[in-house]
One Martini backbone bead per residue (centre of mass of N, CA, C, O) as a GRO file, in nm:
protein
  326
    1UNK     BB    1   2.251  -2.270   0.594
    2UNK     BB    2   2.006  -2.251   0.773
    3UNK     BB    3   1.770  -2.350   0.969
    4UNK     BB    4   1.450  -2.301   0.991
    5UNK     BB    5   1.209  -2.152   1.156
    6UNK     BB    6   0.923  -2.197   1.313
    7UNK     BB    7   0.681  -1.921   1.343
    8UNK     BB    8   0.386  -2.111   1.321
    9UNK     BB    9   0.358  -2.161   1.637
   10UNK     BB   10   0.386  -2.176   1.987
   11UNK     BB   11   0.488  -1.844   2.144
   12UNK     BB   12   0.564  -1.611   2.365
   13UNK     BB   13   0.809  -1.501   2.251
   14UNK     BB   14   0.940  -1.259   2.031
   15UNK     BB   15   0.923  -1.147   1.720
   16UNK     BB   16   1.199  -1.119   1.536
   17UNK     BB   17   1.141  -0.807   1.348
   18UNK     BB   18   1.172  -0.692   1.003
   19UNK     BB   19   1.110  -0.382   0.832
   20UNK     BB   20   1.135  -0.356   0.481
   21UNK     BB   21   1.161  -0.048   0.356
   22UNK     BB   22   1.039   0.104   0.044
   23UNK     BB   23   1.010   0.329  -0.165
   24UNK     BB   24   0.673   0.400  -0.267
   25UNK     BB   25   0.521   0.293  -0.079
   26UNK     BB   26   0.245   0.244   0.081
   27UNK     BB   27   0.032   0.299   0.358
   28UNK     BB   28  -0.112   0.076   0.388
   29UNK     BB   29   0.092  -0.126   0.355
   30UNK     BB   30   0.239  -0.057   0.618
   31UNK     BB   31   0.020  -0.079   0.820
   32UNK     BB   32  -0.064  -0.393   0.793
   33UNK     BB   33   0.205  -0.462   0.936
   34UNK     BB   34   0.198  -0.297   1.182
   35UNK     BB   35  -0.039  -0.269   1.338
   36UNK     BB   36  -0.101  -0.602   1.447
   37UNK     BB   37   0.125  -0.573   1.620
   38UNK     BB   38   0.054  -0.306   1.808
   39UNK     BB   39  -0.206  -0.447   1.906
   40UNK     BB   40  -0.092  -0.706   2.010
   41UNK     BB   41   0.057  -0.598   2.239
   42UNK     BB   42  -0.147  -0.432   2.366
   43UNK     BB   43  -0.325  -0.656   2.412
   44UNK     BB   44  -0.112  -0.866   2.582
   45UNK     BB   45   0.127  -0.649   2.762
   46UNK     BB   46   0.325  -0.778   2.567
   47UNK     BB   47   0.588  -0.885   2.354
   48UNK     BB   48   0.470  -1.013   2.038
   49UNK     BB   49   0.637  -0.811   1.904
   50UNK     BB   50   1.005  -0.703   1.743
   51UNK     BB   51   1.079  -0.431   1.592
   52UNK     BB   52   1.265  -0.292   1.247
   53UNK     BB   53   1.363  -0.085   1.069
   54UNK     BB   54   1.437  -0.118   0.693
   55UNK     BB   55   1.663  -0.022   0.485
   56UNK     BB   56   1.860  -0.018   0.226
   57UNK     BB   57   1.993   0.225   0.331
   58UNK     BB   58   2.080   0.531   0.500
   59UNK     BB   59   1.833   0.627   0.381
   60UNK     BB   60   1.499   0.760   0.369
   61UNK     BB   61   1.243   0.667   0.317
   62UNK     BB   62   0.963   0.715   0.078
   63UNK     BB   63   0.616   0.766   0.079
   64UNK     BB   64   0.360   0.836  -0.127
   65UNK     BB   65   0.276   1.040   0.118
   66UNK     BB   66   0.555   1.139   0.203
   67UNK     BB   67   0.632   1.023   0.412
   68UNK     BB   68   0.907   0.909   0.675
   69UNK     BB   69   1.155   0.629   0.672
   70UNK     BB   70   1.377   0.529   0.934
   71UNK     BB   71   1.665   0.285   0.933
   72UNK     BB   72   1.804   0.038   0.933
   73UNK     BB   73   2.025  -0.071   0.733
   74UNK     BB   74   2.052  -0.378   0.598
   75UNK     BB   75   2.375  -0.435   0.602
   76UNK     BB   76   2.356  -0.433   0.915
   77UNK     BB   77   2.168  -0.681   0.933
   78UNK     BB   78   2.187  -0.987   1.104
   79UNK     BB   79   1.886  -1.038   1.219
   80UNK     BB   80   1.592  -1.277   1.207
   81UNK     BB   81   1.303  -1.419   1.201
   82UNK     BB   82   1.101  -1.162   1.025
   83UNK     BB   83   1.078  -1.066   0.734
   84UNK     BB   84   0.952  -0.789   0.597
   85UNK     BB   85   0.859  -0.666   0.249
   86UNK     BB   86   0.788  -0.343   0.163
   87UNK     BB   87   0.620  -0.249  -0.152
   88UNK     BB   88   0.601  -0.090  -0.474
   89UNK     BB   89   0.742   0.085  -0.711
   90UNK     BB   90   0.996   0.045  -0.925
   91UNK     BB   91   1.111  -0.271  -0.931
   92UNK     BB   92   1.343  -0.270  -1.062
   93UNK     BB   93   1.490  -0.018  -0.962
   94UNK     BB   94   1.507  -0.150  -0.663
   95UNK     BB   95   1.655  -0.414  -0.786
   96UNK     BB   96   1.951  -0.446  -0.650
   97UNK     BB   97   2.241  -0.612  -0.603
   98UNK     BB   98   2.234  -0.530  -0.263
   99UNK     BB   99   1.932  -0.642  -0.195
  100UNK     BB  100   1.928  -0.891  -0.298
  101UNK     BB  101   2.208  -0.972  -0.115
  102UNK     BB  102   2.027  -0.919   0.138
  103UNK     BB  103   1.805  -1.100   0.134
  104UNK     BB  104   1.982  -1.378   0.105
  105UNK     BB  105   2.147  -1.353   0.378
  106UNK     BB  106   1.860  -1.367   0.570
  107UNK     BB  107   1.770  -1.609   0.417
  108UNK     BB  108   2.033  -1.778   0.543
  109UNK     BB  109   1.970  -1.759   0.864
  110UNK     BB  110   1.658  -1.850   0.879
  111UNK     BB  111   1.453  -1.646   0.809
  112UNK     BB  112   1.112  -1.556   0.702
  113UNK     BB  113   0.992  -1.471   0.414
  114UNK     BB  114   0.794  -1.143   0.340
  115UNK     BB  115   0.532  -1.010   0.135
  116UNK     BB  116   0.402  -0.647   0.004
  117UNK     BB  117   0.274  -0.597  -0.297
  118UNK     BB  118   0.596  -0.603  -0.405
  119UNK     BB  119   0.753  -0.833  -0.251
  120UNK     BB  120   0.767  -1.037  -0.385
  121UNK     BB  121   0.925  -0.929  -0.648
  122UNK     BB  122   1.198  -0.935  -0.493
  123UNK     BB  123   1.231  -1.227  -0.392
  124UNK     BB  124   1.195  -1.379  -0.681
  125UNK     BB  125   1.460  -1.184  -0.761
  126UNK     BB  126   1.636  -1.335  -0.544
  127UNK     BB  127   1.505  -1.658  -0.553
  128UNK     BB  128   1.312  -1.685  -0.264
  129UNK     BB  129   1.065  -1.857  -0.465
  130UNK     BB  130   1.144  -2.089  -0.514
  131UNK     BB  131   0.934  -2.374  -0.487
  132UNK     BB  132   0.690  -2.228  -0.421
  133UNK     BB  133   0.400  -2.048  -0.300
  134UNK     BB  134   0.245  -1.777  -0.412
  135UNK     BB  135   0.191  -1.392  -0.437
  136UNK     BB  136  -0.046  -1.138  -0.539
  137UNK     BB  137  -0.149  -0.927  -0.714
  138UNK     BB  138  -0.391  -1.004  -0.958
  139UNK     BB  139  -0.316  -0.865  -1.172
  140UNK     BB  140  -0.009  -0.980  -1.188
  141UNK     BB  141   0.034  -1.268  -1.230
  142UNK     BB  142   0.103  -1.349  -1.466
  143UNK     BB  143   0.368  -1.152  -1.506
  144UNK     BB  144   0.483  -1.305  -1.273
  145UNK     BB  145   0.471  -1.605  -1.373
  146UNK     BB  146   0.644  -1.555  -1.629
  147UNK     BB  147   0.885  -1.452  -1.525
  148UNK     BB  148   0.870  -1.682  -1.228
  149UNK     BB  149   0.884  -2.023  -1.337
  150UNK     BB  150   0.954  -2.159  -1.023
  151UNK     BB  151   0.697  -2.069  -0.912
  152UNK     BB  152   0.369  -2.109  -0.739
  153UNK     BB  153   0.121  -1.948  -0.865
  154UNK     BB  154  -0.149  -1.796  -0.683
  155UNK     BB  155  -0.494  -1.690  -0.618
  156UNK     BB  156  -0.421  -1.598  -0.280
  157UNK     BB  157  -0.430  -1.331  -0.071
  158UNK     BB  158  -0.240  -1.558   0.116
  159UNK     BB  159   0.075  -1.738   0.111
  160UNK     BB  160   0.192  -2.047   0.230
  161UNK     BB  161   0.551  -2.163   0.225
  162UNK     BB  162   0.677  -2.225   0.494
  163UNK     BB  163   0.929  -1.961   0.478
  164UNK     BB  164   0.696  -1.852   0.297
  165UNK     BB  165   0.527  -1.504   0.267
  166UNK     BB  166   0.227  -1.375   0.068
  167UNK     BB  167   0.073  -1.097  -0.057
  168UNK     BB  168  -0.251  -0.991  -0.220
  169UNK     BB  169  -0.243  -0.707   0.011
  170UNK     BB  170  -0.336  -0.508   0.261
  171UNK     BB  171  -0.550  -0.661   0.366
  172UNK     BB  172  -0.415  -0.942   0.346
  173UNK     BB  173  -0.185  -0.856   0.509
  174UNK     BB  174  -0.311  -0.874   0.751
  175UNK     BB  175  -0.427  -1.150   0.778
  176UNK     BB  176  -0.150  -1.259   0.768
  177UNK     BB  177  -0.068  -1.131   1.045
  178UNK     BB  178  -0.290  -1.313   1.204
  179UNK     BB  179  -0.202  -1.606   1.132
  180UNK     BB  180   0.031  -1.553   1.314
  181UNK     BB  181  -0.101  -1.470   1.587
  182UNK     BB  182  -0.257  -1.746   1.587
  183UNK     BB  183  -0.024  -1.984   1.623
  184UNK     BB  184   0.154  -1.815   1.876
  185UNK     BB  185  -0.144  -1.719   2.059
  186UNK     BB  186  -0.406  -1.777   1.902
  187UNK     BB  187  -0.729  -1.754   1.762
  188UNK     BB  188  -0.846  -1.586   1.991
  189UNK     BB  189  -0.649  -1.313   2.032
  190UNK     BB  190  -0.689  -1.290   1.692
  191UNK     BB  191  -0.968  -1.181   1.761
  192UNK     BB  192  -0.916  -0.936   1.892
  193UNK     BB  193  -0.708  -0.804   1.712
  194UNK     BB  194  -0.959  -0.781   1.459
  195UNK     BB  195  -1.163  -0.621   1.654
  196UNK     BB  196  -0.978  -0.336   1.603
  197UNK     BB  197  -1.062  -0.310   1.287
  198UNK     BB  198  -1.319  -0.470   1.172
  199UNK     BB  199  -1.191  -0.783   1.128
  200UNK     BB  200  -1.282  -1.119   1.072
  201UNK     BB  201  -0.992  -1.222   1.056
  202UNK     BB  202  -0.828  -1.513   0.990
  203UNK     BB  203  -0.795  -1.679   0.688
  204UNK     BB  204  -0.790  -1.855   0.476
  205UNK     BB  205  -0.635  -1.929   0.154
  206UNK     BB  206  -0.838  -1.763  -0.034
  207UNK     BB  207  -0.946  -1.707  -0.312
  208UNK     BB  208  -0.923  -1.405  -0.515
  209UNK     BB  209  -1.107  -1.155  -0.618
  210UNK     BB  210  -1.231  -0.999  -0.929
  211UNK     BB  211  -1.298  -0.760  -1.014
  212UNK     BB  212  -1.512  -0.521  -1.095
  213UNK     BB  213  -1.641  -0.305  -1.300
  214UNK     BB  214  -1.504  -0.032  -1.203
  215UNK     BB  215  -1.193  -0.118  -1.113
  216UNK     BB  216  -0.903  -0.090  -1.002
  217UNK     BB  217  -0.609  -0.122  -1.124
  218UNK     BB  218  -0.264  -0.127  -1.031
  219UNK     BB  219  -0.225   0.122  -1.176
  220UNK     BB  220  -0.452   0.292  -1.089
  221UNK     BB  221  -0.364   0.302  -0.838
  222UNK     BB  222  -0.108   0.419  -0.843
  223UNK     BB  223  -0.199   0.666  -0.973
  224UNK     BB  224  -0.434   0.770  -0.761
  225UNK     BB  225  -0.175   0.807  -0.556
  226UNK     BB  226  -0.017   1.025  -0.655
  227UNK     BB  227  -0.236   1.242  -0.705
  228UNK     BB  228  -0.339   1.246  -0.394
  229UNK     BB  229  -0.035   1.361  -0.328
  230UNK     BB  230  -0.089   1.631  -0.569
  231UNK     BB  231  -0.333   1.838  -0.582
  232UNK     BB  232  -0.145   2.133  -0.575
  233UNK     BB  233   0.014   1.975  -0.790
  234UNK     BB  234   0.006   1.892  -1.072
  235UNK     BB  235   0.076   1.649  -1.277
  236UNK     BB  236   0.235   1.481  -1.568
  237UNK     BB  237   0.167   1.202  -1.728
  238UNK     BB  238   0.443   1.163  -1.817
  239UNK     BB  239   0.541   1.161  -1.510
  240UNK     BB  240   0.325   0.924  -1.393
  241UNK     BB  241   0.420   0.718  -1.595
  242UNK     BB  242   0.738   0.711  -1.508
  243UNK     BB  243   0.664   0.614  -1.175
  244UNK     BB  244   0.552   0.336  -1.333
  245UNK     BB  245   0.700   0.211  -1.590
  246UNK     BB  246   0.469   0.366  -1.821
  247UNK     BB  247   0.307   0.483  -2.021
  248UNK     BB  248   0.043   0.702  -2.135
  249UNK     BB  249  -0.108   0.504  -2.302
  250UNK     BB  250  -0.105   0.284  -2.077
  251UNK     BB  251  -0.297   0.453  -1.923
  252UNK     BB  252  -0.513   0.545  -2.080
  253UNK     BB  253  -0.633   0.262  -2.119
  254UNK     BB  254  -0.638   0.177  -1.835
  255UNK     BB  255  -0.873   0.397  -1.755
  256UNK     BB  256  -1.088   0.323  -2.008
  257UNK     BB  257  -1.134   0.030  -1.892
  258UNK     BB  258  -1.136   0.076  -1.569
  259UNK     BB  259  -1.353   0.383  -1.587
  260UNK     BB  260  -1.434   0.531  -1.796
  261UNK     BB  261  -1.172   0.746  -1.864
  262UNK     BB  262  -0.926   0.981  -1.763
  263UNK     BB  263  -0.627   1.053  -1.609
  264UNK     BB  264  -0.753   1.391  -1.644
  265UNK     BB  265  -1.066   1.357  -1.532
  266UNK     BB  266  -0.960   1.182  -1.242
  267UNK     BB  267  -0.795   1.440  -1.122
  268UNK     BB  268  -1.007   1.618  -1.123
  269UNK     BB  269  -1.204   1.496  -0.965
  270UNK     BB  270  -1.018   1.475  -0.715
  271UNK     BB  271  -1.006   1.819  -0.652
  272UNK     BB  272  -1.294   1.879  -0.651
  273UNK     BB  273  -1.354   1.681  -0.370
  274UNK     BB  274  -1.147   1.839  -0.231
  275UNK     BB  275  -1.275   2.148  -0.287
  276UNK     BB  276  -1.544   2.095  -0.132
  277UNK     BB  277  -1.435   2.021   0.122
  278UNK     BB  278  -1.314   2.296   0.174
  279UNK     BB  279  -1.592   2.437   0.145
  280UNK     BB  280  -1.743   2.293   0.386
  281UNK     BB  281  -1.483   2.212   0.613
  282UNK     BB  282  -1.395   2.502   0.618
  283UNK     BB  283  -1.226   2.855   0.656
  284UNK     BB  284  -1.125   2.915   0.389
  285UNK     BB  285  -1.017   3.058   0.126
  286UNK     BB  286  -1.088   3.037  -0.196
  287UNK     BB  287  -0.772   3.137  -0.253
  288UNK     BB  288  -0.678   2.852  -0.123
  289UNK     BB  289  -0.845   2.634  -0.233
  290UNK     BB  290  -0.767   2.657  -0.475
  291UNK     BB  291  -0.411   2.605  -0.479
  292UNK     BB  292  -0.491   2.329  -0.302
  293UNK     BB  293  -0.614   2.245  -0.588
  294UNK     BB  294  -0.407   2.368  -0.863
  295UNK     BB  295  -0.482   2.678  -0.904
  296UNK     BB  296  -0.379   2.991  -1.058
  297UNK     BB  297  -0.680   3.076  -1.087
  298UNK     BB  298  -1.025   3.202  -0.970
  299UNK     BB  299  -1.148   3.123  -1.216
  300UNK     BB  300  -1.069   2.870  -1.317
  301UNK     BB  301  -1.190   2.740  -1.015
  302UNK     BB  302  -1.493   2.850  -1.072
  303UNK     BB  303  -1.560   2.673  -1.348
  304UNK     BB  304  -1.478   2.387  -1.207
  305UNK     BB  305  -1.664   2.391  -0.963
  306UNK     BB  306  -1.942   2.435  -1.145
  307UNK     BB  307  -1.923   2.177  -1.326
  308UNK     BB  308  -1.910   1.979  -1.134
  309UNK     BB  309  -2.144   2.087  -0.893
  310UNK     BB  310  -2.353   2.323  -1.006
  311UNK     BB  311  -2.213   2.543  -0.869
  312UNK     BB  312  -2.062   2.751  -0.642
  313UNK     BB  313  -1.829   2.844  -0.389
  314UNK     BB  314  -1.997   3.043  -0.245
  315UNK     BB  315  -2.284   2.880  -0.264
  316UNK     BB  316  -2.218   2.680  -0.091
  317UNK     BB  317  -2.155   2.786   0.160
  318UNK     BB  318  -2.408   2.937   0.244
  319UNK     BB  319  -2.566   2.710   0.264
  320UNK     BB  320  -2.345   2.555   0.457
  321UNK     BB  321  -2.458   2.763   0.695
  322UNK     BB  322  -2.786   2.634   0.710
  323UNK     BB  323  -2.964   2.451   0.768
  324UNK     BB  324  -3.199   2.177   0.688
  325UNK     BB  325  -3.548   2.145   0.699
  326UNK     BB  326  -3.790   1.850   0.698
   0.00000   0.00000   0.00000
């Protein structure tokens, strides 16, 4: 094994950057790390981060968003300075023996290893936090420490531990490639850098604030954007059960205990939501409204738009055609 590169000094040249995007990770997940290397170079003028992007395989990832990712294929990539792994949904199932042994691989080159969402979740099972200080989602701690008891694992935004960096969401991904831009660019640049975002800034690792009473569970957000990516089609809670890895009654538990609903009344509401937007801001016919918001007929589409809303989908346009003088 190579001995590990600082890649957290002071550097003009560009960071050799892999980010290895796998099946169903979030598209926000993916662009926490992608947007901060791209406005850093914007405004460097010069390439302050050179990446390219890495699949398990040759064929191309989907994002839960529908995205798709083509990418060098794992087993082709030779080295980097930086992998950064971004994960979302099904890691037994994505953490192959030849995944884990391509992660191995690159990690034994001196490359500094990174994860976001699920990405500690890989790198762990590949063994490459052993003895490391990690973190997670603030939900997963618990199970991701009893997994993996030789992690040491925190309760931080985002935990840098030598040449090995995790973070604990999207937003703390961001910070966390803030903090690389301040070690190798500077402070002032890196605060440039997050002033494209309306950012505070890169902070230090500090402790993750557990959510409030009604909201999201990492399964219950997991959920929610499956929804929202299927509004035109709504899925079968046994169907949505299945690509998260869990029963539909801890679905239902897990909605009821964090919103106080069922994952059948938050579907509806997703939709309701979006057919309200198409009817007041598109001129969308009533009955492609409905179709694209799940419904195959305009009775029932008037019925629950009626019921959500408290008027007609025909009298809400027809208002929202006047202005309303005060």
């Amino acid at each position: 094994m190579k001995s590990a590169k600082n890649i957290l000094q002071p550097e003009h040249r560009a960071l050799k950057t892999a980010l290895l995007v796998l099946n169903e990770c979030s598209t926000l997940c993916f662009a926490s790390a992608v947007d901060p290397m791209r406005a850093a170079n914007r405004l460097a003028d010069r390439p302050a981060f050179d990446w390219d992007y890495v699949t398990p395989t040759d064929a191309p990832v989907m994002l839960t968003s529908a995205l798709a990712v083509t990418g060098i294929p794992l087993a082709r990539l030779q080295s980097c300075d930086l992998m950064i792994v971004v994960a979302g949904f099904q890691m037994a199932r994505q953490a192959t023996p030849s995944l884990l042994a391509g992660l191995r691989r690159i990690a034994a080159t001196g490359a500094t290893m990174a994860g976001i969402d699920g990405g500690p979740w890989l790198l762990a099972e590949a063994g490459l936090l052993d003895g490391h200080t990690a973190t997670t989602h603030w939900d997963d701690l618990d199970s991701f420490a009893s997994r993996f008891p030789k992690v040491d694992v925190q309760a931080n935004r985002f935990a840098i531990s030598e040449n090995r960096l995790t973070s604990g969401g999207a937003i703390p991904a961001v910070e966390m490639i803030l903090h690389i831009i301040a070690a190798r660019h500077g402070a002032s640049f890196a605060a440039r850098v997050s002033n494209q975002f309306l950012c505070e800034g890169a902070p230090a690792q500090t402790k993750t604030d557990a959510p409030k009473a009604n909201h999201h569970s990492a399964l219950t957000s997991k959920a929610n954007s499956l929804m929202e990516a299927a509004l035109d089609d709504p899925l079968p809670l046994a169907h949505i059960a299945d690509r998260l890895g869990t029963s539909p009654r801890t679905l239902q538990q897990q909605f009821r205990l964090r919103l106080n609903t069922t994952p059948q009344d938050h579907y509806l509401q997703l939709r309701m939501a979006e057919a309200r937007r198409l009817v007041t801001d598109t001129d969308m016919s009533l009955m492609d409204v409905a179709q694209a918001t799940g419904f195959t007929s305009q009775s029932s589409f008037a019925r629950a738009f009626r019921t959500a809303h408290g008027l007609s989908a025909r009298d809400l346009r027809q208002d929202g055609a006047y202005p309303t003088h005060h």
